[in-house]
PDB file of N, CA and C in Angstrom:
ATOM      1  N   MET O   1      -7.534  34.185 -24.340  1.00  0.00           N
ATOM      2  CA  MET O   1      -6.551  35.049 -24.985  1.00  0.00           C
ATOM      3  C   MET O   1      -5.181  34.453 -24.773  1.00  0.00           C
ATOM      4  N   PRO O   2      -4.497  34.077 -25.852  1.00  0.00           N
ATOM      5  CA  PRO O   2      -3.151  33.489 -25.728  1.00  0.00           C
ATOM      6  C   PRO O   2      -2.159  34.454 -25.092  1.00  0.00           C
ATOM      7  N   ALA O   3      -1.184  33.883 -24.399  1.00  0.00           N
ATOM      8  CA  ALA O   3      -0.181  34.699 -23.749  1.00  0.00           C
ATOM      9  C   ALA O   3       1.155  33.989 -23.839  1.00  0.00           C
ATOM     10  N   LYS O   4       2.234  34.715 -23.787  1.00  0.00           N
ATOM     11  CA  LYS O   4       3.553  34.128 -23.749  1.00  0.00           C
ATOM     12  C   LYS O   4       3.934  33.924 -22.298  1.00  0.00           C
ATOM     13  N   VAL O   5       4.438  32.742 -22.003  1.00  0.00           N
ATOM     14  CA  VAL O   5       4.818  32.388 -20.645  1.00  0.00           C
ATOM     15  C   VAL O   5       6.314  32.104 -20.649  1.00  0.00           C
ATOM     16  N   GLY O   6       7.023  32.707 -19.686  1.00  0.00           N
ATOM     17  CA  GLY O   6       8.458  32.474 -19.576  1.00  0.00           C
ATOM     18  C   GLY O   6       8.735  31.194 -18.814  1.00  0.00           C
ATOM     19  N   ALA O   7       9.868  31.130 -18.193  1.00  0.00           N
ATOM     20  CA  ALA O   7      10.275  29.947 -17.431  1.00  0.00           C
ATOM     21  C   ALA O   7       9.357  29.761 -16.240  1.00  0.00           C
ATOM     22  N   VAL O   8       9.005  28.525 -15.957  1.00  0.00           N
ATOM     23  CA  VAL O   8       8.118  28.197 -14.832  1.00  0.00           C
ATOM     24  C   VAL O   8       8.850  27.178 -13.970  1.00  0.00           C
ATOM     25  N   LYS O   9       8.879  27.436 -12.675  1.00  0.00           N
ATOM     26  CA  LYS O   9       9.469  26.462 -11.708  1.00  0.00           C
ATOM     27  C   LYS O   9       8.397  26.100 -10.690  1.00  0.00           C
ATOM     28  N   VAL O  10       8.096  24.809 -10.617  1.00  0.00           N
ATOM     29  CA  VAL O  10       7.121  24.323  -9.651  1.00  0.00           C
ATOM     30  C   VAL O  10       7.866  23.566  -8.585  1.00  0.00           C
ATOM     31  N   SER O  11       7.812  24.068  -7.342  1.00  0.00           N
ATOM     32  CA  SER O  11       8.507  23.416  -6.262  1.00  0.00           C
ATOM     33  C   SER O  11       7.687  22.307  -5.634  1.00  0.00           C
ATOM     34  N   ASN O  12       6.387  22.554  -5.462  1.00  0.00           N
ATOM     35  CA  ASN O  12       5.550  21.587  -4.773  1.00  0.00           C
ATOM     36  C   ASN O  12       4.098  21.802  -5.155  1.00  0.00           C
ATOM     37  N   ILE O  13       3.364  20.740  -5.377  1.00  0.00           N
ATOM     38  CA  ILE O  13       1.921  20.803  -5.606  1.00  0.00           C
ATOM     39  C   ILE O  13       1.275  19.798  -4.689  1.00  0.00           C
ATOM     40  N   SER O  14       0.370  20.263  -3.843  1.00  0.00           N
ATOM     41  CA  SER O  14      -0.303  19.342  -2.919  1.00  0.00           C
ATOM     42  C   SER O  14      -1.414  18.612  -3.633  1.00  0.00           C
ATOM     43  N   SER O  15      -2.049  17.694  -2.911  1.00  0.00           N
ATOM     44  CA  SER O  15      -3.081  16.846  -3.510  1.00  0.00           C
ATOM     45  C   SER O  15      -4.354  17.608  -3.885  1.00  0.00           C
ATOM     46  N   SER O  16      -4.603  18.770  -3.309  1.00  0.00           N
ATOM     47  CA  SER O  16      -5.824  19.514  -3.627  1.00  0.00           C
ATOM     48  C   SER O  16      -5.503  20.776  -4.420  1.00  0.00           C
ATOM     49  N   SER O  17      -4.394  20.780  -5.158  1.00  0.00           N
ATOM     50  CA  SER O  17      -3.978  21.957  -5.908  1.00  0.00           C
ATOM     51  C   SER O  17      -4.284  21.801  -7.387  1.00  0.00           C
ATOM     52  N   ILE O  18      -4.237  22.925  -8.097  1.00  0.00           N
ATOM     53  CA  ILE O  18      -4.375  22.931  -9.541  1.00  0.00           C
ATOM     54  C   ILE O  18      -3.194  23.727 -10.098  1.00  0.00           C
ATOM     55  N   PHE O  19      -2.553  23.202 -11.113  1.00  0.00           N
ATOM     56  CA  PHE O  19      -1.473  23.906 -11.821  1.00  0.00           C
ATOM     57  C   PHE O  19      -1.861  23.961 -13.284  1.00  0.00           C
ATOM     58  N   ASN O  20      -1.981  25.155 -13.818  1.00  0.00           N
ATOM     59  CA  ASN O  20      -2.403  25.307 -15.202  1.00  0.00           C
ATOM     60  C   ASN O  20      -1.589  26.420 -15.863  1.00  0.00           C
ATOM     61  N   ILE O  21      -1.144  26.131 -17.099  1.00  0.00           N
ATOM     62  CA  ILE O  21      -0.540  27.153 -17.931  1.00  0.00           C
ATOM     63  C   ILE O  21      -1.301  27.147 -19.245  1.00  0.00           C
ATOM     64  N   GLY O  22      -1.887  28.250 -19.571  1.00  0.00           N
ATOM     65  CA  GLY O  22      -2.656  28.371 -20.801  1.00  0.00           C
ATOM     66  C   GLY O  22      -4.100  28.722 -20.508  1.00  0.00           C
ATOM     67  N   ASP O  23      -4.927  28.644 -21.572  1.00  0.00           N
ATOM     68  CA  ASP O  23      -6.328  29.017 -21.458  1.00  0.00           C
ATOM     69  C   ASP O  23      -7.093  27.879 -20.748  1.00  0.00           C
ATOM     70  N   VAL O  24      -8.058  28.277 -19.965  1.00  0.00           N
ATOM     71  CA  VAL O  24      -8.880  27.299 -19.249  1.00  0.00           C
ATOM     72  C   VAL O  24     -10.283  27.899 -19.056  1.00  0.00           C
ATOM     73  N   TYR O  25     -11.276  27.058 -19.194  1.00  0.00           N
ATOM     74  CA  TYR O  25     -12.658  27.487 -19.030  1.00  0.00           C
ATOM     75  C   TYR O  25     -13.071  27.445 -17.558  1.00  0.00           C
ATOM     76  N   SER O  26     -12.799  26.316 -16.906  1.00  0.00           N
ATOM     77  CA  SER O  26     -13.237  26.158 -15.518  1.00  0.00           C
ATOM     78  C   SER O  26     -12.265  25.235 -14.770  1.00  0.00           C
ATOM     79  N   MET O  27     -11.902  25.611 -13.561  1.00  0.00           N
ATOM     80  CA  MET O  27     -11.045  24.776 -12.734  1.00  0.00           C
ATOM     81  C   MET O  27     -11.697  24.616 -11.369  1.00  0.00           C
ATOM     82  N   SER O  28     -11.768  23.387 -10.881  1.00  0.00           N
ATOM     83  CA  SER O  28     -12.380  23.164  -9.581  1.00  0.00           C
ATOM     84  C   SER O  28     -11.639  22.033  -8.857  1.00  0.00           C
ATOM     85  N   PRO O  29     -10.707  22.391  -7.959  1.00  0.00           N
ATOM     86  CA  PRO O  29      -9.991  21.346  -7.228  1.00  0.00           C
ATOM     87  C   PRO O  29     -10.907  20.627  -6.282  1.00  0.00           C
ATOM     88  N   GLN O  30     -10.712  19.332  -6.113  1.00  0.00           N
ATOM     89  CA  GLN O  30     -11.566  18.543  -5.219  1.00  0.00           C
ATOM     90  C   GLN O  30     -10.694  17.615  -4.415  1.00  0.00           C
ATOM     91  N   SER O  31     -10.995  17.505  -3.133  1.00  0.00           N
ATOM     92  CA  SER O  31     -10.303  16.552  -2.268  1.00  0.00           C
ATOM     93  C   SER O  31     -11.206  16.193  -1.117  1.00  0.00           C
ATOM     94  N   THR O  32     -10.961  15.037  -0.555  1.00  0.00           N
ATOM     95  CA  THR O  32     -11.679  14.595   0.652  1.00  0.00           C
ATOM     96  C   THR O  32     -10.686  14.127   1.664  1.00  0.00           C
ATOM     97  N   ALA O  33     -11.093  14.183   2.927  1.00  0.00           N
ATOM     98  CA  ALA O  33     -10.247  13.727   4.010  1.00  0.00           C
ATOM     99  C   ALA O  33     -11.099  13.227   5.154  1.00  0.00           C
ATOM    100  N   LYS O  34     -10.591  12.254   5.854  1.00  0.00           N
ATOM    101  CA  LYS O  34     -11.277  11.743   7.022  1.00  0.00           C
ATOM    102  C   LYS O  34     -10.241  11.647   8.150  1.00  0.00           C
ATOM    103  N   THR O  35     -10.555  12.237   9.297  1.00  0.00           N
ATOM    104  CA  THR O  35      -9.591  12.261  10.378  1.00  0.00           C
ATOM    105  C   THR O  35     -10.207  11.615  11.612  1.00  0.00           C
ATOM    106  N   TYR O  36      -9.489  10.650  12.153  1.00  0.00           N
ATOM    107  CA  TYR O  36      -9.884  10.032  13.395  1.00  0.00           C
ATOM    108  C   TYR O  36      -8.911  10.454  14.459  1.00  0.00           C
ATOM    109  N   ALA O  37      -9.413  10.961  15.576  1.00  0.00           N
ATOM    110  CA  ALA O  37      -8.526  11.421  16.615  1.00  0.00           C
ATOM    111  C   ALA O  37      -9.129  11.082  17.974  1.00  0.00           C
ATOM    112  N   GLY O  38      -8.313  10.534  18.821  1.00  0.00           N
ATOM    113  CA  GLY O  38      -8.751  10.201  20.173  1.00  0.00           C
ATOM    114  C   GLY O  38      -8.437  11.362  21.127  1.00  0.00           C
ATOM    115  N   SER O  39      -8.607  11.093  22.373  1.00  0.00           N
ATOM    116  CA  SER O  39      -8.365  12.131  23.382  1.00  0.00           C
ATOM    117  C   SER O  39      -6.913  12.554  23.386  1.00  0.00           C
ATOM    118  N   GLY O  40      -6.670  13.842  23.466  1.00  0.00           N
ATOM    119  CA  GLY O  40      -5.304  14.376  23.520  1.00  0.00           C
ATOM    120  C   GLY O  40      -4.621  14.478  22.175  1.00  0.00           C
ATOM    121  N   SER O  41      -5.335  14.302  21.079  1.00  0.00           N
ATOM    122  CA  SER O  41      -4.703  14.258  19.764  1.00  0.00           C
ATOM    123  C   SER O  41      -4.258  15.641  19.261  1.00  0.00           C
ATOM    124  N   PHE O  42      -5.052  16.671  19.480  1.00  0.00           N
ATOM    125  CA  PHE O  42      -4.793  17.969  18.900  1.00  0.00           C
ATOM    126  C   PHE O  42      -4.312  18.991  19.926  1.00  0.00           C
ATOM    127  N   ASN O  43      -3.679  18.558  20.987  1.00  0.00           N
ATOM    128  CA  ASN O  43      -3.150  19.479  21.977  1.00  0.00           C
ATOM    129  C   ASN O  43      -1.877  20.162  21.452  1.00  0.00           C
ATOM    130  N   THR O  44      -1.789  21.474  21.668  1.00  0.00           N
ATOM    131  CA  THR O  44      -0.581  22.188  21.261  1.00  0.00           C
ATOM    132  C   THR O  44      -0.199  23.119  22.413  1.00  0.00           C
ATOM    133  N   GLY O  45       1.074  23.459  22.466  1.00  0.00           N
ATOM    134  CA  GLY O  45       1.543  24.385  23.511  1.00  0.00           C
ATOM    135  C   GLY O  45       2.808  23.897  24.163  1.00  0.00           C
ATOM    136  N   ASN O  46       3.299  24.674  25.106  1.00  0.00           N
ATOM    137  CA  ASN O  46       4.520  24.338  25.837  1.00  0.00           C
ATOM    138  C   ASN O  46       4.169  23.732  27.190  1.00  0.00           C
ATOM    139  N   GLY O  47       4.854  22.711  27.586  1.00  0.00           N
ATOM    140  CA  GLY O  47       4.701  22.125  28.917  1.00  0.00           C
ATOM    141  C   GLY O  47       3.401  21.386  29.158  1.00  0.00           C
ATOM    142  N   ILE O  48       2.827  20.798  28.152  1.00  0.00           N
ATOM    143  CA  ILE O  48       1.584  20.034  28.325  1.00  0.00           C
ATOM    144  C   ILE O  48       1.904  18.652  28.842  1.00  0.00           C
ATOM    145  N   ARG O  49       1.179  18.225  29.852  1.00  0.00           N
ATOM    146  CA  ARG O  49       1.289  16.875  30.398  1.00  0.00           C
ATOM    147  C   ARG O  49      -0.042  16.180  30.241  1.00  0.00           C
ATOM    148  N   ILE O  50      -0.031  15.037  29.586  1.00  0.00           N
ATOM    149  CA  ILE O  50      -1.255  14.315  29.319  1.00  0.00           C
ATOM    150  C   ILE O  50      -1.080  12.882  29.824  1.00  0.00           C
ATOM    151  N   ASN O  51      -2.029  12.439  30.605  1.00  0.00           N
ATOM    152  CA  ASN O  51      -2.053  11.052  31.107  1.00  0.00           C
ATOM    153  C   ASN O  51      -3.370  10.438  30.675  1.00  0.00           C
ATOM    154  N   LEU O  52      -3.314   9.584  29.649  1.00  0.00           N
ATOM    155  CA  LEU O  52      -4.531   9.018  29.108  1.00  0.00           C
ATOM    156  C   LEU O  52      -4.721   7.558  29.517  1.00  0.00           C
ATOM    157  N   ASN O  53      -3.737   7.006  30.172  1.00  0.00           N
ATOM    158  CA  ASN O  53      -3.788   5.598  30.581  1.00  0.00           C
ATOM    159  C   ASN O  53      -4.081   4.698  29.366  1.00  0.00           C
ATOM    160  N   LYS O  54      -5.220   4.073  29.338  1.00  0.00           N
ATOM    161  CA  LYS O  54      -5.561   3.175  28.228  1.00  0.00           C
ATOM    162  C   LYS O  54      -6.681   3.804  27.397  1.00  0.00           C
ATOM    163  N   SER O  55      -6.316   4.749  26.584  1.00  0.00           N
ATOM    164  CA  SER O  55      -7.297   5.431  25.726  1.00  0.00           C
ATOM    165  C   SER O  55      -7.252   4.846  24.333  1.00  0.00           C
ATOM    166  N   ASN O  56      -8.409   4.471  23.785  1.00  0.00           N
ATOM    167  CA  ASN O  56      -8.520   3.886  22.458  1.00  0.00           C
ATOM    168  C   ASN O  56      -9.570   4.636  21.659  1.00  0.00           C
ATOM    169  N   THR O  57      -9.382   4.703  20.345  1.00  0.00           N
ATOM    170  CA  THR O  57     -10.372   5.265  19.447  1.00  0.00           C
ATOM    171  C   THR O  57     -10.860   4.141  18.535  1.00  0.00           C
ATOM    172  N   TYR O  58     -12.122   3.785  18.627  1.00  0.00           N
ATOM    173  CA  TYR O  58     -12.706   2.731  17.851  1.00  0.00           C
ATOM    174  C   TYR O  58     -13.524   3.319  16.701  1.00  0.00           C
ATOM    175  N   ILE O  59     -13.308   2.800  15.501  1.00  0.00           N
ATOM    176  CA  ILE O  59     -14.004   3.312  14.318  1.00  0.00           C
ATOM    177  C   ILE O  59     -14.817   2.202  13.686  1.00  0.00           C
ATOM    178  N   ASN O  60     -16.083   2.486  13.418  1.00  0.00           N
ATOM    179  CA  ASN O  60     -16.944   1.557  12.707  1.00  0.00           C
ATOM    180  C   ASN O  60     -17.548   2.317  11.519  1.00  0.00           C
ATOM    181  N   ASP O  61     -16.958   2.160  10.342  1.00  0.00           N
ATOM    182  CA  ASP O  61     -17.382   2.852   9.139  1.00  0.00           C
ATOM    183  C   ASP O  61     -17.860   1.804   8.152  1.00  0.00           C
ATOM    184  N   SER O  62     -19.153   1.555   8.153  1.00  0.00           N
ATOM    185  CA  SER O  62     -19.669   0.437   7.354  1.00  0.00           C
ATOM    186  C   SER O  62     -19.727   0.750   5.862  1.00  0.00           C
ATOM    187  N   ASP O  63     -19.887   2.024   5.463  1.00  0.00           N
ATOM    188  CA  ASP O  63     -20.049   2.302   4.038  1.00  0.00           C
ATOM    189  C   ASP O  63     -18.695   2.520   3.333  1.00  0.00           C
ATOM    190  N   LYS O  64     -17.615   2.739   4.042  1.00  0.00           N
ATOM    191  CA  LYS O  64     -16.257   2.869   3.502  1.00  0.00           C
ATOM    192  C   LYS O  64     -16.025   4.104   2.638  1.00  0.00           C
ATOM    193  N   ILE O  65     -17.067   4.661   2.014  1.00  0.00           N
ATOM    194  CA  ILE O  65     -16.941   5.812   1.121  1.00  0.00           C
ATOM    195  C   ILE O  65     -17.896   6.879   1.594  1.00  0.00           C
ATOM    196  N   ASP O  66     -17.402   8.080   1.897  1.00  0.00           N
ATOM    197  CA  ASP O  66     -18.233   9.174   2.340  1.00  0.00           C
ATOM    198  C   ASP O  66     -18.521  10.166   1.246  1.00  0.00           C
ATOM    199  N   GLN O  67     -17.516  10.477   0.421  1.00  0.00           N
ATOM    200  CA  GLN O  67     -17.706  11.404  -0.677  1.00  0.00           C
ATOM    201  C   GLN O  67     -16.823  10.952  -1.846  1.00  0.00           C
ATOM    202  N   THR O  68     -17.475  10.646  -2.957  1.00  0.00           N
ATOM    203  CA  THR O  68     -16.690  10.174  -4.104  1.00  0.00           C
ATOM    204  C   THR O  68     -16.266  11.381  -4.932  1.00  0.00           C
ATOM    205  N   ILE O  69     -15.088  11.260  -5.550  1.00  0.00           N
ATOM    206  CA  ILE O  69     -14.591  12.310  -6.451  1.00  0.00           C
ATOM    207  C   ILE O  69     -14.532  11.700  -7.826  1.00  0.00           C
ATOM    208  N   SER O  70     -15.231  12.335  -8.774  1.00  0.00           N
ATOM    209  CA  SER O  70     -15.190  11.805 -10.135  1.00  0.00           C
ATOM    210  C   SER O  70     -14.955  12.935 -11.120  1.00  0.00           C
TER     211      SER O  70
END
């Protein structure tokens, strides 16, 4: 069903967003992400003290692609 649309201001669209004006049958946003994190990576709070000395995160990803988007 057609509609009249007034002024539109888009401030920000992230990589997994959809922006559409008008008629649409189906919308399906798709995104993939891979996160590598070593010890102490996701700590949050006040007054945290972390001593990791020589901490390393080794990654061996032989296939390079986990989920394709087409």
